[in-house]
Amino acid sequence: SAVISQKPSRDICQRGTSLTIQCQVDSQVTMMFWYRQQPGQSLTLIATANQGSEATYESGFVIDKFPISRPNLTFSTLTVSNMSPEDSSIYLCSVDLPKQHNEQFFGPGTRLTVL
Amino acid sequence: LAKTTQPISMDSYEGQEVNITCSHNNIATNDYITWYQQFPSQGPRFIIQGYKTKVTNEVASLFIPADRKSSTLSLPRVSLSDTAVYYCLVGNRDDKIIFGKGTRLHILP
């Protein structure tokens, strides 16, 4: 298994500002994922972050709005840039382990409110 | 990725067995069926995974018929703490995990 922590756990931000969310894993993993979960909705994959390469973004998400860093095999950051109230959501990071099929471990999430 | 269809919501009572069925008519030969559980204010948690027939662990059982076009997650003797959203996913090792709408299970006293 993997233990994942996220910082901050929650934040309230003003429109037009940016917030960087950190994700720390207790073991080295190749792939890390960032999801968004809007209130009452399912999870939507934002991007896949591999160490040593550019993140791969899903349709509807762009690097300028959600820049991602992956400096090593245990850490990643997601920045939500130039925020608007529509960005209010829970942001979750996850990792998968090499020997498991489609078994991902999720962090506790970061609850973001944009005023 | 095979599309999945599951009930939007279900209610049950404490002590009952709950069965949540997921349809995945377009499942591919190398796809696995995986279920996740998400409690309020938490990230999803892996529950169980199977390829065919029946799989059982300490949390649940997963029943998969021979044609694999559907699967049923079975939760024995549920309690209030089993109230959560349950997601059925289908894919292989190389697929990204894409979540559907899930089934919102509400356990009543």
JSON list of C-alpha atoms in Angstrom, two decimals:
[
{"chain": "A", "resi": 1, "resn": "SER", "atom": "CA", "xyz": [0.00, 0.00, 0.00]},
{"chain": "A", "resi": 2, "resn": "ALA", "atom": "CA", "xyz": [0.94, 3.67, -0.06]},
{"chain": "A", "resi": 3, "resn": "VAL", "atom": "CA", "xyz": [0.33, 6.50, 2.37]},
{"chain": "A", "resi": 4, "resn": "ILE", "atom": "CA", "xyz": [-0.34, 9.85, 0.75]},
{"chain": "A", "resi": 5, "resn": "SER", "atom": "CA", "xyz": [-0.54, 13.25, 2.37]},
{"chain": "A", "resi": 6, "resn": "GLN", "atom": "CA", "xyz": [-1.68, 16.53, 0.89]},
{"chain": "A", "resi": 7, "resn": "LYS", "atom": "CA", "xyz": [-1.14, 20.12, 1.91]},
{"chain": "A", "resi": 8, "resn": "PRO", "atom": "CA", "xyz": [-3.10, 22.22, 2.54]},
{"chain": "A", "resi": 9, "resn": "SER", "atom": "CA", "xyz": [-6.12, 20.19, 3.60]},
{"chain": "A", "resi": 10, "resn": "ARG", "atom": "CA", "xyz": [-8.33, 23.15, 2.78]},
{"chain": "A", "resi": 11, "resn": "ASP", "atom": "CA", "xyz": [-8.07, 26.78, 1.79]},
{"chain": "A", "resi": 12, "resn": "ILE", "atom": "CA", "xyz": [-10.22, 29.76, 0.98]},
{"chain": "A", "resi": 13, "resn": "CYS", "atom": "CA", "xyz": [-8.78, 31.96, -1.74]},
{"chain": "A", "resi": 14, "resn": "GLN", "atom": "CA", "xyz": [-9.63, 35.14, -3.54]},
{"chain": "A", "resi": 15, "resn": "ARG", "atom": "CA", "xyz": [-10.50, 35.30, -7.20]},
{"chain": "A", "resi": 16, "resn": "GLY", "atom": "CA", "xyz": [-7.47, 35.83, -9.43]},
{"chain": "A", "resi": 17, "resn": "THR", "atom": "CA", "xyz": [-4.92, 34.33, -7.06]},
{"chain": "A", "resi": 18, "resn": "SER", "atom": "CA", "xyz": [-3.12, 30.99, -7.34]},
{"chain": "A", "resi": 19, "resn": "LEU", "atom": "CA", "xyz": [-2.78, 28.06, -4.96]},
{"chain": "A", "resi": 20, "resn": "THR", "atom": "CA", "xyz": [-0.19, 25.30, -5.00]},
{"chain": "A", "resi": 21, "resn": "ILE", "atom": "CA", "xyz": [-1.21, 21.94, -3.59]},
{"chain": "A", "resi": 22, "resn": "GLN", "atom": "CA", "xyz": [1.46, 19.51, -2.45]},
{"chain": "A", "resi": 23, "resn": "CYS", "atom": "CA", "xyz": [1.26, 15.72, -2.56]},
{"chain": "A", "resi": 24, "resn": "GLN", "atom": "CA", "xyz": [3.74, 13.54, -0.68]},
{"chain": "A", "resi": 25, "resn": "VAL", "atom": "CA", "xyz": [3.95, 9.74, -0.92]},
{"chain": "A", "resi": 26, "resn": "ASP", "atom": "CA", "xyz": [5.72, 7.46, 1.53]},
{"chain": "A", "resi": 27, "resn": "SER", "atom": "CA", "xyz": [7.30, 5.36, -1.22]},
{"chain": "A", "resi": 28, "resn": "GLN", "atom": "CA", "xyz": [8.73, 5.90, -4.68]},
{"chain": "A", "resi": 29, "resn": "VAL", "atom": "CA", "xyz": [6.16, 5.69, -7.44]},
{"chain": "A", "resi": 30, "resn": "THR", "atom": "CA", "xyz": [6.40, 6.20, -11.15]},
{"chain": "A", "resi": 31, "resn": "MET", "atom": "CA", "xyz": [3.01, 7.68, -11.87]},
{"chain": "A", "resi": 32, "resn": "MET", "atom": "CA", "xyz": [1.05, 10.22, -9.90]},
{"chain": "A", "resi": 33, "resn": "PHE", "atom": "CA", "xyz": [-2.36, 11.51, -10.83]},
{"chain": "A", "resi": 34, "resn": "TRP", "atom": "CA", "xyz": [-4.32, 14.64, -10.06]},
{"chain": "A", "resi": 35, "resn": "TYR", "atom": "CA", "xyz": [-8.12, 14.62, -9.90]},
{"chain": "A", "resi": 36, "resn": "ARG", "atom": "CA", "xyz": [-10.79, 17.20, -9.28]},
{"chain": "A", "resi": 37, "resn": "GLN", "atom": "CA", "xyz": [-14.07, 16.43, -7.56]},
{"chain": "A", "resi": 38, "resn": "GLN", "atom": "CA", "xyz": [-16.70, 19.12, -7.64]},
{"chain": "A", "resi": 39, "resn": "PRO", "atom": "CA", "xyz": [-19.42, 19.12, -4.99]},
{"chain": "A", "resi": 40, "resn": "GLY", "atom": "CA", "xyz": [-21.67, 16.08, -5.29]},
{"chain": "A", "resi": 41, "resn": "GLN", "atom": "CA", "xyz": [-19.88, 14.89, -8.41]},
{"chain": "A", "resi": 42, "resn": "SER", "atom": "CA", "xyz": [-17.56, 12.09, -9.37]},
{"chain": "A", "resi": 43, "resn": "LEU", "atom": "CA", "xyz": [-13.81, 12.44, -9.83]},
{"chain": "A", "resi": 44, "resn": "THR", "atom": "CA", "xyz": [-12.40, 13.94, -13.01]},
{"chain": "A", "resi": 45, "resn": "LEU", "atom": "CA", "xyz": [-8.83, 13.21, -14.02]},
{"chain": "A", "resi": 46, "resn": "ILE", "atom": "CA", "xyz": [-6.86, 16.42, -14.59]},
{"chain": "A", "resi": 47, "resn": "ALA", "atom": "CA", "xyz": [-3.45, 15.06, -15.51]},
{"chain": "A", "resi": 48, "resn": "THR", "atom": "CA", "xyz": [-0.87, 12.34, -15.09]},
{"chain": "A", "resi": 49, "resn": "ALA", "atom": "CA", "xyz": [2.49, 13.37, -13.66]},
{"chain": "A", "resi": 50, "resn": "ASN", "atom": "CA", "xyz": [5.54, 11.25, -14.41]},
{"chain": "A", "resi": 51, "resn": "GLN", "atom": "CA", "xyz": [8.91, 12.03, -12.89]},
{"chain": "A", "resi": 52, "resn": "GLY", "atom": "CA", "xyz": [11.32, 13.49, -15.39]},
{"chain": "A", "resi": 53, "resn": "SER", "atom": "CA", "xyz": [8.79, 14.37, -18.06]},
{"chain": "A", "resi": 54, "resn": "GLU", "atom": "CA", "xyz": [6.01, 16.83, -18.76]},
{"chain": "A", "resi": 55, "resn": "ALA", "atom": "CA", "xyz": [2.63, 16.07, -17.27]},
{"chain": "A", "resi": 56, "resn": "THR", "atom": "CA", "xyz": [-0.03, 14.69, -19.59]},
{"chain": "A", "resi": 57, "resn": "TYR", "atom": "CA", "xyz": [-3.28, 16.64, -19.41]},
{"chain": "A", "resi": 58, "resn": "GLU", "atom": "CA", "xyz": [-6.77, 15.38, -20.07]},
{"chain": "A", "resi": 59, "resn": "SER", "atom": "CA", "xyz": [-9.17, 17.08, -22.41]},
{"chain": "A", "resi": 60, "resn": "GLY", "atom": "CA", "xyz": [-10.42, 20.33, -20.94]},
{"chain": "A", "resi": 61, "resn": "PHE", "atom": "CA", "xyz": [-7.37, 20.91, -18.74]},
{"chain": "A", "resi": 62, "resn": "VAL", "atom": "CA", "xyz": [-4.33, 22.95, -19.77]},
{"chain": "A", "resi": 63, "resn": "ILE", "atom": "CA", "xyz": [-0.88, 23.49, -18.34]},
{"chain": "A", "resi": 64, "resn": "ASP", "atom": "CA", "xyz": [-1.26, 27.26, -18.03]},
{"chain": "A", "resi": 65, "resn": "LYS", "atom": "CA", "xyz": [-4.23, 26.81, -15.70]},
{"chain": "A", "resi": 66, "resn": "PHE", "atom": "CA", "xyz": [-2.98, 23.73, -13.81]},
{"chain": "A", "resi": 67, "resn": "PRO", "atom": "CA", "xyz": [0.83, 23.63, -13.90]},
{"chain": "A", "resi": 68, "resn": "ILE", "atom": "CA", "xyz": [2.24, 20.47, -12.33]},
{"chain": "A", "resi": 69, "resn": "SER", "atom": "CA", "xyz": [5.67, 19.71, -10.98]},
{"chain": "A", "resi": 70, "resn": "ARG", "atom": "CA", "xyz": [7.14, 16.27, -10.32]},
{"chain": "A", "resi": 71, "resn": "PRO", "atom": "CA", "xyz": [10.66, 16.84, -9.00]},
{"chain": "A", "resi": 72, "resn": "ASN", "atom": "CA", "xyz": [11.17, 13.30, -7.65]},
{"chain": "A", "resi": 73, "resn": "LEU", "atom": "CA", "xyz": [9.49, 9.94, -7.21]},
{"chain": "A", "resi": 74, "resn": "THR", "atom": "CA", "xyz": [7.71, 10.81, -3.96]},
{"chain": "A", "resi": 75, "resn": "PHE", "atom": "CA", "xyz": [6.41, 14.33, -4.51]},
{"chain": "A", "resi": 76, "resn": "SER", "atom": "CA", "xyz": [4.27, 16.39, -6.84]},
{"chain": "A", "resi": 77, "resn": "THR", "atom": "CA", "xyz": [2.55, 19.75, -6.84]},
{"chain": "A", "resi": 78, "resn": "LEU", "atom": "CA", "xyz": [-0.53, 21.03, -8.64]},
{"chain": "A", "resi": 79, "resn": "THR", "atom": "CA", "xyz": [-1.08, 24.77, -8.98]},
{"chain": "A", "resi": 80, "resn": "VAL", "atom": "CA", "xyz": [-4.52, 26.16, -9.61]},
{"chain": "A", "resi": 81, "resn": "SER", "atom": "CA", "xyz": [-3.82, 29.47, -11.36]},
{"chain": "A", "resi": 82, "resn": "ASN", "atom": "CA", "xyz": [-5.84, 32.63, -11.71]},
{"chain": "A", "resi": 83, "resn": "MET", "atom": "CA", "xyz": [-8.65, 31.09, -9.73]},
{"chain": "A", "resi": 84, "resn": "SER", "atom": "CA", "xyz": [-12.35, 31.75, -10.18]},
{"chain": "A", "resi": 85, "resn": "PRO", "atom": "CA", "xyz": [-15.30, 30.49, -8.13]},
{"chain": "A", "resi": 86, "resn": "GLU", "atom": "CA", "xyz": [-15.73, 27.68, -10.68]},
{"chain": "A", "resi": 87, "resn": "ASP", "atom": "CA", "xyz": [-12.44, 26.22, -9.45]},
{"chain": "A", "resi": 88, "resn": "SER", "atom": "CA", "xyz": [-13.97, 25.57, -6.04]},
{"chain": "A", "resi": 89, "resn": "SER", "atom": "CA", "xyz": [-13.58, 21.85, -5.67]},
{"chain": "A", "resi": 90, "resn": "ILE", "atom": "CA", "xyz": [-11.73, 19.06, -3.93]},
{"chain": "A", "resi": 91, "resn": "TYR", "atom": "CA", "xyz": [-8.38, 18.27, -5.52]},
{"chain": "A", "resi": 92, "resn": "LEU", "atom": "CA", "xyz": [-6.97, 14.80, -4.97]},
{"chain": "A", "resi": 93, "resn": "CYS", "atom": "CA", "xyz": [-3.70, 13.20, -5.86]},
{"chain": "A", "resi": 94, "resn": "SER", "atom": "CA", "xyz": [-3.26, 9.48, -6.29]},
{"chain": "A", "resi": 95, "resn": "VAL", "atom": "CA", "xyz": [-0.62, 6.92, -7.13]},
{"chain": "A", "resi": 96, "resn": "ASP", "atom": "CA", "xyz": [-0.65, 3.41, -8.45]},
{"chain": "A", "resi": 97, "resn": "LEU", "atom": "CA", "xyz": [1.68, 0.61, -7.50]},
{"chain": "A", "resi": 98, "resn": "PRO", "atom": "CA", "xyz": [3.50, -1.49, -10.08]},
{"chain": "A", "resi": 99, "resn": "LYS", "atom": "CA", "xyz": [2.12, -4.87, -9.11]},
{"chain": "A", "resi": 100, "resn": "GLN", "atom": "CA", "xyz": [-1.56, -4.03, -8.86]},
{"chain": "A", "resi": 101, "resn": "HIS", "atom": "CA", "xyz": [-3.99, -3.69, -11.71]},
{"chain": "A", "resi": 102, "resn": "ASN", "atom": "CA", "xyz": [-5.84, -0.41, -11.53]},
{"chain": "A", "resi": 103, "resn": "GLU", "atom": "CA", "xyz": [-5.43, -0.17, -7.77]},
{"chain": "A", "resi": 104, "resn": "GLN", "atom": "CA", "xyz": [-4.75, 3.43, -6.95]},
{"chain": "A", "resi": 105, "resn": "PHE", "atom": "CA", "xyz": [-4.21, 5.00, -3.57]},
{"chain": "A", "resi": 106, "resn": "PHE", "atom": "CA", "xyz": [-5.65, 8.42, -2.97]},
{"chain": "A", "resi": 107, "resn": "GLY", "atom": "CA", "xyz": [-4.68, 11.28, -0.77]},
{"chain": "A", "resi": 108, "resn": "PRO", "atom": "CA", "xyz": [-7.22, 12.87, 1.57]},
{"chain": "A", "resi": 109, "resn": "GLY", "atom": "CA", "xyz": [-7.84, 15.74, -0.82]},
{"chain": "A", "resi": 110, "resn": "THR", "atom": "CA", "xyz": [-7.55, 19.51, -0.66]},
{"chain": "A", "resi": 111, "resn": "ARG", "atom": "CA", "xyz": [-10.83, 21.38, -0.34]},
{"chain": "A", "resi": 112, "resn": "LEU", "atom": "CA", "xyz": [-10.56, 24.68, -2.20]},
{"chain": "A", "resi": 113, "resn": "THR", "atom": "CA", "xyz": [-13.09, 27.48, -1.97]},
{"chain": "A", "resi": 114, "resn": "VAL", "atom": "CA", "xyz": [-12.68, 30.48, -4.25]},
{"chain": "A", "resi": 115, "resn": "LEU", "atom": "CA", "xyz": [-14.54, 33.64, -3.32]},
{"chain": "B", "resi": 1, "resn": "LEU", "atom": "CA", "xyz": [-12.16, 2.11, -21.77]},
{"chain": "B", "resi": 2, "resn": "ALA", "atom": "CA", "xyz": [-15.34, 0.11, -21.21]},
{"chain": "B", "resi": 3, "resn": "LYS", "atom": "CA", "xyz": [-18.23, 2.29, -20.10]},
{"chain": "B", "resi": 4, "resn": "THR", "atom": "CA", "xyz": [-19.97, 1.27, -16.90]},
{"chain": "B", "resi": 5, "resn": "THR", "atom": "CA", "xyz": [-23.54, 1.76, -15.77]},
{"chain": "B", "resi": 6, "resn": "GLN", "atom": "CA", "xyz": [-24.62, 1.46, -12.15]},
{"chain": "B", "resi": 7, "resn": "PRO", "atom": "CA", "xyz": [-27.59, 2.69, -10.12]},
{"chain": "B", "resi": 8, "resn": "ILE", "atom": "CA", "xyz": [-27.37, 6.31, -9.02]},
{"chain": "B", "resi": 9, "resn": "SER", "atom": "CA", "xyz": [-28.43, 5.53, -5.46]},
{"chain": "B", "resi": 10, "resn": "MET", "atom": "CA", "xyz": [-29.57, 2.74, -3.16]},
{"chain": "B", "resi": 11, "resn": "ASP", "atom": "CA", "xyz": [-30.99, 2.55, 0.34]},
{"chain": "B", "resi": 12, "resn": "SER", "atom": "CA", "xyz": [-30.71, -0.39, 2.69]},
{"chain": "B", "resi": 13, "resn": "TYR", "atom": "CA", "xyz": [-30.95, -1.18, 6.38]},
{"chain": "B", "resi": 14, "resn": "GLU", "atom": "CA", "xyz": [-28.35, -2.17, 8.90]},
{"chain": "B", "resi": 15, "resn": "GLY", "atom": "CA", "xyz": [-27.67, -5.89, 8.97]},
{"chain": "B", "resi": 16, "resn": "GLN", "atom": "CA", "xyz": [-28.85, -6.47, 5.42]},
{"chain": "B", "resi": 17, "resn": "GLU", "atom": "CA", "xyz": [-26.79, -7.74, 2.53]},
{"chain": "B", "resi": 18, "resn": "VAL", "atom": "CA", "xyz": [-26.40, -5.14, -0.20]},
{"chain": "B", "resi": 19, "resn": "ASN", "atom": "CA", "xyz": [-25.77, -6.00, -3.82]},
{"chain": "B", "resi": 20, "resn": "ILE", "atom": "CA", "xyz": [-24.75, -3.31, -6.30]},
{"chain": "B", "resi": 21, "resn": "THR", "atom": "CA", "xyz": [-24.73, -4.33, -9.92]},
{"chain": "B", "resi": 22, "resn": "CYS", "atom": "CA", "xyz": [-22.61, -2.73, -12.61]},
{"chain": "B", "resi": 23, "resn": "SER", "atom": "CA", "xyz": [-23.10, -3.21, -16.35]},
{"chain": "B", "resi": 24, "resn": "HIS", "atom": "CA", "xyz": [-20.09, -3.14, -18.67]},
{"chain": "B", "resi": 25, "resn": "ASN", "atom": "CA", "xyz": [-21.24, -4.60, -21.97]},
{"chain": "B", "resi": 26, "resn": "ASN", "atom": "CA", "xyz": [-18.11, -3.55, -23.89]},
{"chain": "B", "resi": 27, "resn": "ILE", "atom": "CA", "xyz": [-15.55, -5.04, -21.52]},
{"chain": "B", "resi": 28, "resn": "ALA", "atom": "CA", "xyz": [-12.38, -6.14, -23.30]},
{"chain": "B", "resi": 29, "resn": "THR", "atom": "CA", "xyz": [-10.58, -9.44, -22.89]},
{"chain": "B", "resi": 30, "resn": "ASN", "atom": "CA", "xyz": [-7.76, -7.98, -20.81]},
{"chain": "B", "resi": 31, "resn": "ASP", "atom": "CA", "xyz": [-9.91, -5.69, -18.67]},
{"chain": "B", "resi": 32, "resn": "TYR", "atom": "CA", "xyz": [-10.26, -6.11, -14.92]},
{"chain": "B", "resi": 33, "resn": "ILE", "atom": "CA", "xyz": [-13.25, -5.01, -12.85]},
{"chain": "B", "resi": 34, "resn": "THR", "atom": "CA", "xyz": [-12.44, -2.86, -9.86]},
{"chain": "B", "resi": 35, "resn": "TRP", "atom": "CA", "xyz": [-14.60, -1.30, -7.16]},
{"chain": "B", "resi": 36, "resn": "TYR", "atom": "CA", "xyz": [-13.78, 1.71, -5.05]},
{"chain": "B", "resi": 37, "resn": "GLN", "atom": "CA", "xyz": [-15.50, 3.13, -1.98]},
{"chain": "B", "resi": 38, "resn": "GLN", "atom": "CA", "xyz": [-15.55, 6.81, -1.09]},
{"chain": "B", "resi": 39, "resn": "PHE", "atom": "CA", "xyz": [-16.66, 8.17, 2.26]},
{"chain": "B", "resi": 40, "resn": "PRO", "atom": "CA", "xyz": [-17.58, 11.84, 2.60]},
{"chain": "B", "resi": 41, "resn": "SER", "atom": "CA", "xyz": [-14.53, 14.12, 2.78]},
{"chain": "B", "resi": 42, "resn": "GLN", "atom": "CA", "xyz": [-12.12, 11.32, 1.89]},
{"chain": "B", "resi": 43, "resn": "GLY", "atom": "CA", "xyz": [-10.42, 10.05, -1.23]},
{"chain": "B", "resi": 44, "resn": "PRO", "atom": "CA", "xyz": [-11.67, 6.83, -2.84]},
{"chain": "B", "resi": 45, "resn": "ARG", "atom": "CA", "xyz": [-10.43, 3.56, -1.40]},
{"chain": "B", "resi": 46, "resn": "PHE", "atom": "CA", "xyz": [-9.86, 0.34, -3.33]},
{"chain": "B", "resi": 47, "resn": "ILE", "atom": "CA", "xyz": [-12.27, -2.39, -2.20]},
{"chain": "B", "resi": 48, "resn": "ILE", "atom": "CA", "xyz": [-11.96, -5.35, -4.51]},
{"chain": "B", "resi": 49, "resn": "GLN", "atom": "CA", "xyz": [-10.91, -6.41, -7.97]},
{"chain": "B", "resi": 50, "resn": "GLY", "atom": "CA", "xyz": [-11.68, -9.39, -10.16]},
{"chain": "B", "resi": 51, "resn": "TYR", "atom": "CA", "xyz": [-11.41, -10.80, -13.63]},
{"chain": "B", "resi": 52, "resn": "LYS", "atom": "CA", "xyz": [-13.97, -13.61, -13.63]},
{"chain": "B", "resi": 53, "resn": "THR", "atom": "CA", "xyz": [-16.08, -15.82, -11.33]},
{"chain": "B", "resi": 54, "resn": "LYS", "atom": "CA", "xyz": [-16.02, -14.80, -7.68]},
{"chain": "B", "resi": 55, "resn": "VAL", "atom": "CA", "xyz": [-13.58, -12.92, -5.53]},
{"chain": "B", "resi": 56, "resn": "THR", "atom": "CA", "xyz": [-13.96, -12.44, -1.79]},
{"chain": "B", "resi": 57, "resn": "ASN", "atom": "CA", "xyz": [-11.98, -10.45, 0.73]},
{"chain": "B", "resi": 58, "resn": "GLU", "atom": "CA", "xyz": [-12.56, -9.17, 4.24]},
{"chain": "B", "resi": 59, "resn": "VAL", "atom": "CA", "xyz": [-14.69, -6.29, 2.99]},
{"chain": "B", "resi": 60, "resn": "ALA", "atom": "CA", "xyz": [-16.81, -7.59, 0.12]},
{"chain": "B", "resi": 61, "resn": "SER", "atom": "CA", "xyz": [-17.43, -10.18, -2.54]},
{"chain": "B", "resi": 62, "resn": "LEU", "atom": "CA", "xyz": [-17.41, -9.61, -6.26]},
{"chain": "B", "resi": 63, "resn": "PHE", "atom": "CA", "xyz": [-19.48, -11.83, -8.53]},
{"chain": "B", "resi": 64, "resn": "ILE", "atom": "CA", "xyz": [-18.70, -11.88, -12.25]},
{"chain": "B", "resi": 65, "resn": "PRO", "atom": "CA", "xyz": [-20.75, -14.02, -14.65]},
{"chain": "B", "resi": 66, "resn": "ALA", "atom": "CA", "xyz": [-19.12, -15.99, -17.44]},
{"chain": "B", "resi": 67, "resn": "ASP", "atom": "CA", "xyz": [-19.80, -13.34, -20.11]},
{"chain": "B", "resi": 68, "resn": "ARG", "atom": "CA", "xyz": [-18.26, -10.63, -17.87]},
{"chain": "B", "resi": 69, "resn": "LYS", "atom": "CA", "xyz": [-20.73, -8.06, -19.13]},
{"chain": "B", "resi": 70, "resn": "SER", "atom": "CA", "xyz": [-21.79, -7.20, -15.61]},
{"chain": "B", "resi": 71, "resn": "SER", "atom": "CA", "xyz": [-20.56, -7.59, -12.08]},
{"chain": "B", "resi": 72, "resn": "THR", "atom": "CA", "xyz": [-22.12, -7.43, -8.62]},
{"chain": "B", "resi": 73, "resn": "LEU", "atom": "CA", "xyz": [-20.49, -6.04, -5.53]},
{"chain": "B", "resi": 74, "resn": "SER", "atom": "CA", "xyz": [-21.89, -7.71, -2.43]},
{"chain": "B", "resi": 75, "resn": "LEU", "atom": "CA", "xyz": [-21.55, -6.16, 1.02]},
{"chain": "B", "resi": 76, "resn": "PRO", "atom": "CA", "xyz": [-22.56, -8.57, 3.79]},
{"chain": "B", "resi": 77, "resn": "ARG", "atom": "CA", "xyz": [-24.44, -7.31, 6.85]},
{"chain": "B", "resi": 78, "resn": "VAL", "atom": "CA", "xyz": [-23.98, -3.61, 6.24]},
{"chain": "B", "resi": 79, "resn": "SER", "atom": "CA", "xyz": [-23.73, -1.04, 9.01]},
{"chain": "B", "resi": 80, "resn": "LEU", "atom": "CA", "xyz": [-24.26, 2.70, 9.09]},
{"chain": "B", "resi": 81, "resn": "SER", "atom": "CA", "xyz": [-20.55, 3.15, 8.41]},
{"chain": "B", "resi": 82, "resn": "ASP", "atom": "CA", "xyz": [-20.96, 1.56, 4.99]},
{"chain": "B", "resi": 83, "resn": "THR", "atom": "CA", "xyz": [-22.80, 4.66, 3.81]},
{"chain": "B", "resi": 84, "resn": "ALA", "atom": "CA", "xyz": [-20.61, 5.85, 0.94]},
{"chain": "B", "resi": 85, "resn": "VAL", "atom": "CA", "xyz": [-20.36, 6.17, -2.82]},
{"chain": "B", "resi": 86, "resn": "TYR", "atom": "CA", "xyz": [-19.30, 3.00, -4.62]},
{"chain": "B", "resi": 87, "resn": "TYR", "atom": "CA", "xyz": [-17.60, 3.20, -8.00]},
{"chain": "B", "resi": 88, "resn": "CYS", "atom": "CA", "xyz": [-17.31, 0.40, -10.54]},
{"chain": "B", "resi": 89, "resn": "LEU", "atom": "CA", "xyz": [-14.41, 0.71, -12.97]},
{"chain": "B", "resi": 90, "resn": "VAL", "atom": "CA", "xyz": [-13.31, -1.43, -15.87]},
{"chain": "B", "resi": 91, "resn": "GLY", "atom": "CA", "xyz": [-9.91, -1.29, -17.51]},
{"chain": "B", "resi": 92, "resn": "ASN", "atom": "CA", "xyz": [-6.54, -2.92, -17.95]},
{"chain": "B", "resi": 93, "resn": "ARG", "atom": "CA", "xyz": [-3.15, -2.20, -16.44]},
{"chain": "B", "resi": 94, "resn": "ASP", "atom": "CA", "xyz": [-2.31, 0.43, -19.03]},
{"chain": "B", "resi": 95, "resn": "ASP", "atom": "CA", "xyz": [-5.53, 2.37, -18.73]},
{"chain": "B", "resi": 96, "resn": "LYS", "atom": "CA", "xyz": [-5.99, 5.56, -16.81]},
{"chain": "B", "resi": 97, "resn": "ILE", "atom": "CA", "xyz": [-8.55, 5.21, -14.06]},
{"chain": "B", "resi": 98, "resn": "ILE", "atom": "CA", "xyz": [-11.68, 7.07, -15.11]},
{"chain": "B", "resi": 99, "resn": "PHE", "atom": "CA", "xyz": [-14.48, 7.29, -12.58]},
{"chain": "B", "resi": 100, "resn": "GLY", "atom": "CA", "xyz": [-18.14, 7.11, -13.50]},
{"chain": "B", "resi": 101, "resn": "LYS", "atom": "CA", "xyz": [-20.94, 8.58, -11.44]},
{"chain": "B", "resi": 102, "resn": "GLY", "atom": "CA", "xyz": [-20.95, 5.81, -8.84]},
{"chain": "B", "resi": 103, "resn": "THR", "atom": "CA", "xyz": [-23.73, 4.51, -6.62]},
{"chain": "B", "resi": 104, "resn": "ARG", "atom": "CA", "xyz": [-24.60, 6.48, -3.53]},
{"chain": "B", "resi": 105, "resn": "LEU", "atom": "CA", "xyz": [-25.44, 3.89, -0.87]},
{"chain": "B", "resi": 106, "resn": "HIS", "atom": "CA", "xyz": [-27.36, 5.07, 2.16]},
{"chain": "B", "resi": 107, "resn": "ILE", "atom": "CA", "xyz": [-27.68, 2.71, 5.11]},
{"chain": "B", "resi": 108, "resn": "LEU", "atom": "CA", "xyz": [-30.62, 3.33, 7.41]},
{"chain": "B", "resi": 109, "resn": "PRO", "atom": "CA", "xyz": [-30.84, 2.31, 11.07]}
]
